[in-house]
């Protein structure tokens, strides 16, 4: 697809070319991805001028998780949902900003979409990278009238596509349909996402660890031991590793995709089942990282194999370069095998 070195490939062209490789494809998934691309451009524009247009800051309400809702969260939620509603191929949306399922007009729409419309909202006010995350499932063949939230409770292995948009020093959209990861950079001059990486692979081993160390005292012993291992002197193997934690999962995962390493959000006393949401944070980003050759687990099992029981459930996550994730798993298992107390 990139055999003409000087030819710029736009997101829309790329999606159409990818679709043409499947003779039976209806084009609906392609349309859905293009809808998300359009919403991403609109959100990116607002993110870039948020300070001027007074979109910074909280809108005063709290979302269903009791967290303060920022104006940009709601703007992004509206833009993504209306983009999906326009093309009549999505039957329901589950978003971090909405309690239950959001039924769209498309009675016969065959896709179910999960959204974290604005990830890293605590970073909005301080001009640090934020993102949007999406995860797409096919609706199971059942009579339309019985469509309910159970149709959306599918394991991550069922995702037909997933991706994220990172509003950073440039805006990047990365997605996968299970055939590798492609990433596009928004050229603001022409308003198009331009292909930057095709079939992107992350390093098998990295020397960056990413975790909120403020919660150190409530971590399980195996995790404490792993982080101490990351900090030990061993120049031959690149240790001590470098610590980087942005506080926007999309940005931390994008760095992990490019440079390798590991991102961890464990269970803690504050968040006994982890903080991050399985369906619209962990599953889509695990799909991306796996497609790039990496690995994602909840400490024991593969994230994508978890059978969800509720739309907004949380999970601990250990995600990144395969060797790093295998290593932390070894530390966790070793501590569990012994006496797991401090
Ligand atoms: P959101 O803004 O969608 O609620 O997500 C914030 C998440 C995630 O992006 C980030 O990795 C994590 O919260 C940071 O949490 P801590 O501040 O607890 O480290
Ligand atoms: Mn989030
Ligand atoms: Mn969010």
mmCIF file of C-alpha atoms and ligand atoms in Angstrom:
data_model
loop_
_atom_site.group_PDB
_atom_site.id
_atom_site.type_symbol
_atom_site.label_atom_id
_atom_site.label_comp_id
_atom_site.label_asym_id
_atom_site.label_seq_id
_atom_site.Cartn_x
_atom_site.Cartn_y
_atom_site.Cartn_z
ATOM 1 C CA UNK A 1 0.000 0.000 0.000
ATOM 2 C CA UNK A 2 2.960 2.305 0.575
ATOM 3 C CA UNK A 3 4.967 1.164 -2.478
ATOM 4 C CA UNK A 4 4.885 4.658 -4.016
ATOM 5 C CA UNK A 5 7.234 6.417 -1.590
ATOM 6 C CA UNK A 6 6.196 9.990 -2.362
ATOM 7 C CA UNK A 7 2.487 9.443 -2.540
ATOM 8 C CA UNK A 8 0.519 10.676 0.450
ATOM 9 C CA UNK A 9 -2.221 8.247 1.449
ATOM 10 C CA UNK A 10 -5.193 9.704 3.306
ATOM 11 C CA UNK A 11 -7.174 7.816 5.925
ATOM 12 C CA UNK A 12 -10.204 7.651 3.636
ATOM 13 C CA UNK A 13 -8.158 6.289 0.705
ATOM 14 C CA UNK A 14 -6.458 3.767 2.961
ATOM 15 C CA UNK A 15 -9.766 2.506 4.355
ATOM 16 C CA UNK A 16 -11.214 2.090 0.844
ATOM 17 C CA UNK A 17 -8.061 0.290 -0.395
ATOM 18 C CA UNK A 18 -8.184 -2.028 2.621
ATOM 19 C CA UNK A 19 -11.865 -2.726 1.968
ATOM 20 C CA UNK A 20 -11.159 -3.562 -1.688
ATOM 21 C CA UNK A 21 -8.945 -6.429 -0.545
ATOM 22 C CA UNK A 22 -12.134 -8.154 0.674
ATOM 23 C CA UNK A 23 -14.417 -8.725 -2.326
ATOM 24 C CA UNK A 24 -17.494 -9.479 -0.169
ATOM 25 C CA UNK A 25 -17.124 -6.415 2.054
ATOM 26 C CA UNK A 26 -20.238 -4.219 2.250
ATOM 27 C CA UNK A 27 -18.276 -1.056 3.013
ATOM 28 C CA UNK A 28 -20.202 -0.467 6.237
ATOM 29 C CA UNK A 29 -17.221 -0.902 8.556
ATOM 30 C CA UNK A 30 -15.230 1.395 6.275
ATOM 31 C CA UNK A 31 -17.975 4.004 6.553
ATOM 32 C CA UNK A 32 -18.003 3.651 10.327
ATOM 33 C CA UNK A 33 -14.231 4.213 10.527
ATOM 34 C CA UNK A 34 -14.530 7.259 8.271
ATOM 35 C CA UNK A 35 -17.303 8.632 10.530
ATOM 36 C CA UNK A 36 -14.984 8.307 13.515
ATOM 37 C CA UNK A 37 -12.210 10.001 11.511
ATOM 38 C CA UNK A 38 -14.493 12.963 10.825
ATOM 39 C CA UNK A 39 -15.541 13.285 14.474
ATOM 40 C CA UNK A 40 -11.851 13.083 15.444
ATOM 41 C CA UNK A 41 -11.032 16.072 13.232
ATOM 42 C CA UNK A 42 -13.810 18.130 14.817
ATOM 43 C CA UNK A 43 -12.724 17.168 18.348
ATOM 44 C CA UNK A 44 -9.083 17.905 17.473
ATOM 45 C CA UNK A 45 -10.061 21.375 16.273
ATOM 46 C CA UNK A 46 -11.899 22.111 19.521
ATOM 47 C CA UNK A 47 -9.072 20.680 21.658
ATOM 48 C CA UNK A 48 -6.659 23.049 19.922
ATOM 49 C CA UNK A 49 -8.731 26.122 20.643
ATOM 50 C CA UNK A 50 -10.312 25.001 23.915
ATOM 51 C CA UNK A 51 -8.723 27.809 25.913
ATOM 52 C CA UNK A 52 -10.039 30.461 23.569
ATOM 53 C CA UNK A 53 -13.559 29.123 23.251
ATOM 54 C CA UNK A 54 -14.032 28.507 26.958
ATOM 55 C CA UNK A 55 -14.344 24.744 26.658
ATOM 56 C CA UNK A 56 -11.705 24.191 29.321
ATOM 57 C CA UNK A 57 -12.722 23.208 32.803
ATOM 58 C CA UNK A 58 -15.511 21.285 34.436
ATOM 59 C CA UNK A 59 -19.132 21.702 33.409
ATOM 60 C CA UNK A 60 -20.138 21.266 37.050
ATOM 61 C CA UNK A 61 -21.722 17.828 36.825
ATOM 62 C CA UNK A 62 -20.332 14.388 37.610
ATOM 63 C CA UNK A 63 -20.562 11.356 35.310
ATOM 64 C CA UNK A 64 -21.985 7.957 36.242
ATOM 65 C CA UNK A 65 -18.697 7.044 37.952
ATOM 66 C CA UNK A 66 -18.859 10.117 40.231
ATOM 67 C CA UNK A 67 -16.007 11.820 38.379
ATOM 68 C CA UNK A 68 -16.071 15.482 37.503
ATOM 69 C CA UNK A 69 -17.187 15.915 33.890
ATOM 70 C CA UNK A 70 -15.260 18.370 31.719
ATOM 71 C CA UNK A 71 -16.922 20.318 28.944
ATOM 72 C CA UNK A 72 -14.703 18.710 26.342
ATOM 73 C CA UNK A 73 -15.777 15.227 27.511
ATOM 74 C CA UNK A 74 -19.365 16.084 26.615
ATOM 75 C CA UNK A 75 -18.431 17.788 23.370
ATOM 76 C CA UNK A 76 -16.422 14.732 22.264
ATOM 77 C CA UNK A 77 -19.235 12.392 23.325
ATOM 78 C CA UNK A 78 -21.793 14.384 21.277
ATOM 79 C CA UNK A 79 -19.567 14.556 18.195
ATOM 80 C CA UNK A 80 -18.733 10.853 18.127
ATOM 81 C CA UNK A 81 -22.290 9.703 18.785
ATOM 82 C CA UNK A 82 -23.792 12.011 16.159
ATOM 83 C CA UNK A 83 -21.169 10.923 13.604
ATOM 84 C CA UNK A 84 -22.111 7.290 14.255
ATOM 85 C CA UNK A 85 -25.832 8.073 14.147
ATOM 86 C CA UNK A 86 -25.572 9.762 10.734
ATOM 87 C CA UNK A 87 -24.549 6.694 8.759
ATOM 88 C CA UNK A 88 -27.234 4.339 10.175
ATOM 89 C CA UNK A 89 -24.938 1.345 10.587
ATOM 90 C CA UNK A 90 -24.495 1.434 14.351
ATOM 91 C CA UNK A 91 -27.378 0.145 16.476
ATOM 92 C CA UNK A 92 -26.016 1.129 19.863
ATOM 93 C CA UNK A 93 -23.246 2.997 21.588
ATOM 94 C CA UNK A 94 -21.869 2.496 25.072
ATOM 95 C CA UNK A 95 -19.918 5.493 26.282
ATOM 96 C CA UNK A 96 -18.092 6.372 29.469
ATOM 97 C CA UNK A 97 -20.298 9.462 29.654
ATOM 98 C CA UNK A 98 -23.624 7.590 29.494
ATOM 99 C CA UNK A 99 -24.937 5.119 32.028
ATOM 100 C CA UNK A 100 -26.749 2.520 29.927
ATOM 101 C CA UNK A 101 -26.742 1.764 26.231
ATOM 102 C CA UNK A 102 -27.479 4.591 23.788
ATOM 103 C CA UNK A 103 -29.814 3.254 21.081
ATOM 104 C CA UNK A 104 -29.313 4.941 17.737
ATOM 105 C CA UNK A 105 -31.875 5.498 14.994
ATOM 106 C CA UNK A 106 -30.501 2.661 12.919
ATOM 107 C CA UNK A 107 -32.918 -0.121 13.878
ATOM 108 C CA UNK A 108 -31.070 -2.551 11.653
ATOM 109 C CA UNK A 109 -27.552 -1.273 12.263
ATOM 110 C CA UNK A 110 -25.174 -4.180 12.687
ATOM 111 C CA UNK A 111 -22.397 -2.600 14.760
ATOM 112 C CA UNK A 112 -22.068 -1.897 18.474
ATOM 113 C CA UNK A 113 -19.536 0.790 19.408
ATOM 114 C CA UNK A 114 -17.899 1.482 22.769
ATOM 115 C CA UNK A 115 -16.395 4.927 23.378
ATOM 116 C CA UNK A 116 -14.149 6.697 25.813
ATOM 117 C CA UNK A 117 -14.847 10.038 24.092
ATOM 118 C CA UNK A 118 -12.159 11.954 25.982
ATOM 119 C CA UNK A 119 -9.448 10.030 27.794
ATOM 120 C CA UNK A 120 -7.138 11.773 30.232
ATOM 121 C CA UNK A 121 -9.590 14.552 31.051
ATOM 122 C CA UNK A 122 -7.615 15.652 34.110
ATOM 123 C CA UNK A 123 -4.942 16.761 31.609
ATOM 124 C CA UNK A 124 -7.265 19.055 29.607
ATOM 125 C CA UNK A 125 -6.675 22.114 31.773
ATOM 126 C CA UNK A 126 -2.890 21.772 31.672
ATOM 127 C CA UNK A 127 -2.413 21.373 27.918
ATOM 128 C CA UNK A 128 -1.132 17.801 28.155
ATOM 129 C CA UNK A 129 -2.037 15.105 25.596
ATOM 130 C CA UNK A 130 -5.526 13.612 25.731
ATOM 131 C CA UNK A 131 -7.319 11.151 23.466
ATOM 132 C CA UNK A 132 -10.444 9.328 22.286
ATOM 133 C CA UNK A 133 -10.800 5.524 22.256
ATOM 134 C CA UNK A 134 -13.214 3.345 20.257
ATOM 135 C CA UNK A 135 -14.007 -0.347 20.108
ATOM 136 C CA UNK A 136 -16.322 -1.925 17.530
ATOM 137 C CA UNK A 137 -18.293 -5.174 17.759
ATOM 138 C CA UNK A 138 -20.689 -6.883 15.413
ATOM 139 C CA UNK A 139 -24.203 -7.317 16.749
ATOM 140 C CA UNK A 140 -24.986 -11.020 17.227
ATOM 141 C CA UNK A 141 -27.790 -12.338 14.999
ATOM 142 C CA UNK A 142 -30.841 -12.146 17.280
ATOM 143 C CA UNK A 143 -34.335 -10.697 16.777
ATOM 144 C CA UNK A 144 -34.070 -6.884 16.802
ATOM 145 C CA UNK A 145 -36.682 -6.387 19.489
ATOM 146 C CA UNK A 146 -34.595 -8.281 22.016
ATOM 147 C CA UNK A 147 -31.599 -5.982 21.503
ATOM 148 C CA UNK A 148 -30.342 -5.042 24.947
ATOM 149 C CA UNK A 149 -27.125 -4.561 26.889
ATOM 150 C CA UNK A 150 -26.385 -8.298 26.840
ATOM 151 C CA UNK A 151 -25.713 -7.949 23.096
ATOM 152 C CA UNK A 152 -22.872 -5.624 24.005
ATOM 153 C CA UNK A 153 -21.271 -7.892 26.616
ATOM 154 C CA UNK A 154 -18.828 -9.634 24.281
ATOM 155 C CA UNK A 155 -15.188 -10.475 25.054
ATOM 156 C CA UNK A 156 -12.448 -8.338 23.484
ATOM 157 C CA UNK A 157 -11.558 -11.150 21.076
ATOM 158 C CA UNK A 158 -14.835 -10.348 19.270
ATOM 159 C CA UNK A 159 -13.772 -6.786 18.397
ATOM 160 C CA UNK A 160 -13.882 -6.220 14.637
ATOM 161 C CA UNK A 161 -11.961 -2.975 14.900
ATOM 162 C CA UNK A 162 -10.559 -0.678 17.567
ATOM 163 C CA UNK A 163 -8.425 2.392 17.764
ATOM 164 C CA UNK A 164 -7.605 5.693 19.357
ATOM 165 C CA UNK A 165 -7.049 9.309 18.515
ATOM 166 C CA UNK A 166 -4.253 11.109 20.361
ATOM 167 C CA UNK A 167 -4.532 14.884 20.586
ATOM 168 C CA UNK A 168 -0.871 15.594 21.285
ATOM 169 C CA UNK A 169 1.753 17.820 19.738
ATOM 170 C CA UNK A 170 0.131 16.470 16.581
ATOM 171 C CA UNK A 171 -3.138 14.574 16.256
ATOM 172 C CA UNK A 172 -2.677 10.882 15.481
ATOM 173 C CA UNK A 173 -5.330 8.289 14.704
ATOM 174 C CA UNK A 174 -4.315 4.624 15.028
ATOM 175 C CA UNK A 175 -6.610 1.674 14.377
ATOM 176 C CA UNK A 176 -6.675 -2.034 13.706
ATOM 177 C CA UNK A 177 -9.167 -4.368 12.084
ATOM 178 C CA UNK A 178 -7.092 -7.378 13.106
ATOM 179 C CA UNK A 179 -4.622 -7.052 10.248
ATOM 180 C CA UNK A 180 -1.904 -5.024 12.004
ATOM 181 C CA UNK A 181 -1.917 -1.435 13.223
ATOM 182 C CA UNK A 182 -1.993 1.614 10.966
ATOM 183 C CA UNK A 183 -1.439 5.152 12.196
ATOM 184 C CA UNK A 184 -2.270 8.480 10.554
ATOM 185 C CA UNK A 185 -1.199 12.022 11.402
ATOM 186 C CA UNK A 186 -3.610 14.906 10.913
ATOM 187 C CA UNK A 187 -2.240 17.544 8.560
ATOM 188 C CA UNK A 188 -4.125 20.592 9.844
ATOM 189 C CA UNK A 189 -3.327 22.534 6.662
ATOM 190 C CA UNK A 190 -5.424 20.249 4.468
ATOM 191 C CA UNK A 191 -7.605 18.720 7.179
ATOM 192 C CA UNK A 192 -6.675 15.149 6.269
ATOM 193 C CA UNK A 193 -5.247 12.235 8.227
ATOM 194 C CA UNK A 194 -2.129 11.081 6.333
ATOM 195 C CA UNK A 195 -0.710 7.554 6.663
ATOM 196 C CA UNK A 196 2.391 7.577 8.893
ATOM 197 C CA UNK A 197 2.854 3.909 9.886
ATOM 198 C CA UNK A 198 1.543 0.795 8.188
ATOM 199 C CA UNK A 199 1.590 -2.523 10.082
ATOM 200 C CA UNK A 200 3.360 -0.957 13.052
ATOM 201 C CA UNK A 201 5.258 -3.278 15.438
ATOM 202 C CA UNK A 202 6.464 -2.348 18.916
ATOM 203 C CA UNK A 203 9.836 -3.557 20.256
ATOM 204 C CA UNK A 204 9.729 -6.969 22.003
ATOM 205 C CA UNK A 205 11.526 -5.370 24.944
ATOM 206 C CA UNK A 206 11.511 -1.794 26.202
ATOM 207 C CA UNK A 207 13.225 0.177 28.945
ATOM 208 C CA UNK A 208 10.362 2.435 30.039
ATOM 209 C CA UNK A 209 7.906 1.601 32.823
ATOM 210 C CA UNK A 210 4.742 3.603 33.303
ATOM 211 C CA UNK A 211 2.690 3.483 36.492
ATOM 212 C CA UNK A 212 1.250 5.919 39.043
ATOM 213 C CA UNK A 213 3.793 5.327 41.800
ATOM 214 C CA UNK A 214 1.786 7.364 44.301
ATOM 215 C CA UNK A 215 -0.172 4.186 45.036
ATOM 216 C CA UNK A 216 2.981 2.155 45.801
ATOM 217 C CA UNK A 217 1.965 1.288 49.363
ATOM 218 C CA UNK A 218 -1.213 -0.476 48.268
ATOM 219 C CA UNK A 219 0.302 -2.569 45.470
ATOM 220 C CA UNK A 220 0.584 -6.352 45.716
ATOM 221 C CA UNK A 221 4.041 -7.548 46.767
ATOM 222 C CA UNK A 222 4.917 -8.999 43.349
ATOM 223 C CA UNK A 223 4.337 -5.641 41.685
ATOM 224 C CA UNK A 224 6.489 -3.813 44.242
ATOM 225 C CA UNK A 225 9.251 -6.333 43.569
ATOM 226 C CA UNK A 226 8.914 -5.904 39.799
ATOM 227 C CA UNK A 227 9.191 -2.107 40.034
ATOM 228 C CA UNK A 228 12.267 -2.478 42.272
ATOM 229 C CA UNK A 229 13.694 -4.790 39.575
ATOM 230 C CA UNK A 230 13.042 -2.067 36.941
ATOM 231 C CA UNK A 231 14.977 0.387 39.111
ATOM 232 C CA UNK A 232 17.997 -1.870 39.706
ATOM 233 C CA UNK A 233 21.372 -1.098 38.123
ATOM 234 C CA UNK A 234 22.099 -3.414 35.144
ATOM 235 C CA UNK A 235 23.561 -1.377 32.256
ATOM 236 C CA UNK A 236 23.812 -4.429 29.991
ATOM 237 C CA UNK A 237 20.040 -4.842 30.046
ATOM 238 C CA UNK A 238 19.224 -1.147 30.039
ATOM 239 C CA UNK A 239 18.357 -0.940 33.730
ATOM 240 C CA UNK A 240 17.526 1.135 35.615
ATOM 241 C CA UNK A 241 14.590 1.692 33.307
ATOM 242 C CA UNK A 242 13.148 5.138 32.716
ATOM 243 C CA UNK A 243 9.850 6.067 34.409
ATOM 244 C CA UNK A 244 7.258 7.929 32.317
ATOM 245 C CA UNK A 245 3.639 8.496 33.342
ATOM 246 C CA UNK A 246 1.435 10.972 31.507
ATOM 247 C CA UNK A 247 -1.889 10.163 33.163
ATOM 248 C CA UNK A 248 -3.739 9.847 29.840
ATOM 249 C CA UNK A 249 -3.834 6.156 28.984
ATOM 250 C CA UNK A 250 -3.980 6.873 25.244
ATOM 251 C CA UNK A 251 -0.775 8.911 25.418
ATOM 252 C CA UNK A 252 0.991 6.358 27.624
ATOM 253 C CA UNK A 253 -0.038 3.547 25.265
ATOM 254 C CA UNK A 254 1.002 5.499 22.174
ATOM 255 C CA UNK A 255 4.466 6.008 23.661
ATOM 256 C CA UNK A 256 4.574 2.298 24.520
ATOM 257 C CA UNK A 257 3.622 1.452 20.933
ATOM 258 C CA UNK A 258 6.434 3.583 19.542
ATOM 259 C CA UNK A 259 9.196 2.990 22.101
ATOM 260 C CA UNK A 260 8.207 -0.255 23.828
ATOM 261 C CA UNK A 261 8.135 -0.868 27.573
ATOM 262 C CA UNK A 262 5.231 -1.446 29.916
ATOM 263 C CA UNK A 263 2.164 0.450 31.154
ATOM 264 C CA UNK A 264 0.543 -0.756 34.368
ATOM 265 C CA UNK A 265 -2.659 0.204 36.163
ATOM 266 C CA UNK A 266 -2.976 -2.344 38.985
ATOM 267 C CA UNK A 267 -5.619 -3.057 41.583
ATOM 268 C CA UNK A 268 -5.034 -1.000 44.733
ATOM 269 C CA UNK A 269 -6.849 -0.250 47.960
ATOM 270 C CA UNK A 270 -8.486 2.766 46.270
ATOM 271 C CA UNK A 271 -9.422 0.725 43.178
ATOM 272 C CA UNK A 272 -9.755 -2.938 44.277
ATOM 273 C CA UNK A 273 -10.521 -4.099 40.709
ATOM 274 C CA UNK A 274 -8.283 -1.555 38.978
ATOM 275 C CA UNK A 275 -9.384 1.840 37.709
ATOM 276 C CA UNK A 276 -9.437 1.472 33.955
ATOM 277 C CA UNK A 277 -12.519 0.321 32.108
ATOM 278 C CA UNK A 278 -12.424 -3.028 30.324
ATOM 279 C CA UNK A 279 -14.730 -2.287 27.409
ATOM 280 C CA UNK A 280 -13.629 1.169 26.249
ATOM 281 C CA UNK A 281 -10.090 1.530 27.573
ATOM 282 C CA UNK A 282 -8.419 -1.850 28.116
ATOM 283 C CA UNK A 283 -9.940 -3.988 25.335
ATOM 284 C CA UNK A 284 -9.384 -1.581 22.427
ATOM 285 C CA UNK A 285 -5.859 -0.655 23.518
ATOM 286 C CA UNK A 286 -5.030 -4.337 24.156
ATOM 287 C CA UNK A 287 -6.256 -5.197 20.646
ATOM 288 C CA UNK A 288 -3.968 -2.499 19.229
ATOM 289 C CA UNK A 289 -0.948 -3.581 21.297
ATOM 290 C CA UNK A 290 -1.454 -7.279 20.467
ATOM 291 C CA UNK A 291 -1.768 -6.449 16.778
ATOM 292 C CA UNK A 292 1.536 -4.599 17.064
ATOM 293 C CA UNK A 293 3.155 -7.746 18.534
ATOM 294 C CA UNK A 294 2.762 -6.898 22.241
ATOM 295 C CA UNK A 295 0.807 -8.371 25.111
ATOM 296 C CA UNK A 296 -1.876 -7.332 27.625
ATOM 297 C CA UNK A 297 -2.985 -9.192 30.764
ATOM 298 C CA UNK A 298 -4.927 -8.453 33.941
ATOM 299 C CA UNK A 299 -2.141 -10.043 36.001
ATOM 300 C CA UNK A 300 -3.243 -13.573 35.254
ATOM 301 C CA UNK A 301 -5.229 -13.822 32.038
ATOM 302 C CA UNK A 302 -5.249 -12.139 28.663
ATOM 303 C CA UNK A 303 -7.371 -8.970 28.757
ATOM 304 C CA UNK A 304 -9.100 -9.857 25.461
ATOM 305 C CA UNK A 305 -10.304 -13.207 26.898
ATOM 306 C CA UNK A 306 -12.197 -11.643 29.822
ATOM 307 C CA UNK A 307 -15.941 -12.348 29.557
ATOM 308 C CA UNK A 308 -17.557 -9.030 30.548
ATOM 309 C CA UNK A 309 -20.438 -8.991 32.990
ATOM 310 C CA UNK A 310 -21.204 -5.264 32.973
ATOM 311 C CA UNK A 311 -20.772 -2.397 30.528
ATOM 312 C CA UNK A 312 -18.540 -0.232 32.705
ATOM 313 C CA UNK A 313 -16.525 -2.864 34.586
ATOM 314 C CA UNK A 314 -12.921 -2.179 35.517
ATOM 315 C CA UNK A 315 -9.844 -4.354 35.330
ATOM 316 C CA UNK A 316 -6.207 -4.176 36.362
ATOM 317 C CA UNK A 317 -3.956 -4.047 33.294
ATOM 318 C CA UNK A 318 -0.312 -4.842 32.465
ATOM 319 C CA UNK A 319 0.299 -3.986 28.806
ATOM 320 C CA UNK A 320 3.194 -3.425 26.434
ATOM 321 C CA UNK A 321 6.253 -5.200 25.071
ATOM 322 C CA UNK A 322 5.939 -8.971 25.385
ATOM 323 C CA UNK A 323 9.172 -9.508 27.349
ATOM 324 C CA UNK A 324 8.278 -6.813 29.888
ATOM 325 C CA UNK A 325 4.752 -8.165 30.410
ATOM 326 C CA UNK A 326 6.038 -11.745 30.755
ATOM 327 C CA UNK A 327 8.526 -10.486 33.351
ATOM 328 C CA UNK A 328 5.954 -8.723 35.542
ATOM 329 C CA UNK A 329 3.703 -11.805 35.272
ATOM 330 C CA UNK A 330 6.578 -13.907 36.594
ATOM 331 C CA UNK A 331 7.034 -11.554 39.582
ATOM 332 C CA UNK A 332 3.288 -11.592 40.330
ATOM 333 C CA UNK A 333 3.083 -15.389 40.141
ATOM 334 C CA UNK A 334 6.184 -15.841 42.274
ATOM 335 C CA UNK A 335 4.743 -13.610 45.013
ATOM 336 C CA UNK A 336 1.366 -15.369 44.839
ATOM 337 C CA UNK A 337 3.060 -18.721 45.218
ATOM 338 C CA UNK A 338 4.667 -17.499 48.450
ATOM 339 C CA UNK A 339 3.184 -15.548 51.308
ATOM 340 C CA UNK A 340 1.764 -12.425 49.645
ATOM 341 C CA UNK A 341 2.033 -9.981 52.520
ATOM 342 C CA UNK A 342 4.441 -7.145 53.194
HETATM 343 P P1 LIG B 1 -10.676 9.358 31.798
HETATM 344 O O1 LIG B 1 -10.154 10.747 31.648
HETATM 345 O O2 LIG B 1 -11.324 8.837 30.542
HETATM 346 O O3 LIG B 1 -11.555 9.194 33.017
HETATM 347 O O4 LIG B 1 -9.457 8.355 31.987
HETATM 348 C C1 LIG B 1 -8.418 8.661 32.881
HETATM 349 C C2 LIG B 1 -7.656 7.406 33.131
HETATM 350 C C3 LIG B 1 -6.543 7.110 32.140
HETATM 351 O O5 LIG B 1 -6.511 7.865 30.993
HETATM 352 C C4 LIG B 1 -5.287 7.299 32.938
HETATM 353 O O6 LIG B 1 -4.338 6.351 32.565
HETATM 354 C C5 LIG B 1 -5.712 7.147 34.353
HETATM 355 O O7 LIG B 1 -7.061 7.519 34.411
HETATM 356 C C6 LIG B 1 -4.923 7.964 35.309
HETATM 357 O O8 LIG B 1 -5.342 7.672 36.592
HETATM 358 P P2 LIG B 1 -4.511 8.145 37.878
HETATM 359 O O9 LIG B 1 -4.647 9.621 37.956
HETATM 360 O O10 LIG B 1 -5.197 7.415 38.997
HETATM 361 O O11 LIG B 1 -3.085 7.685 37.708
HETATM 362 MN MN1 LIG B 2 -10.256 7.119 29.954
HETATM 363 MN MN1 LIG B 3 -12.940 9.655 29.429
#
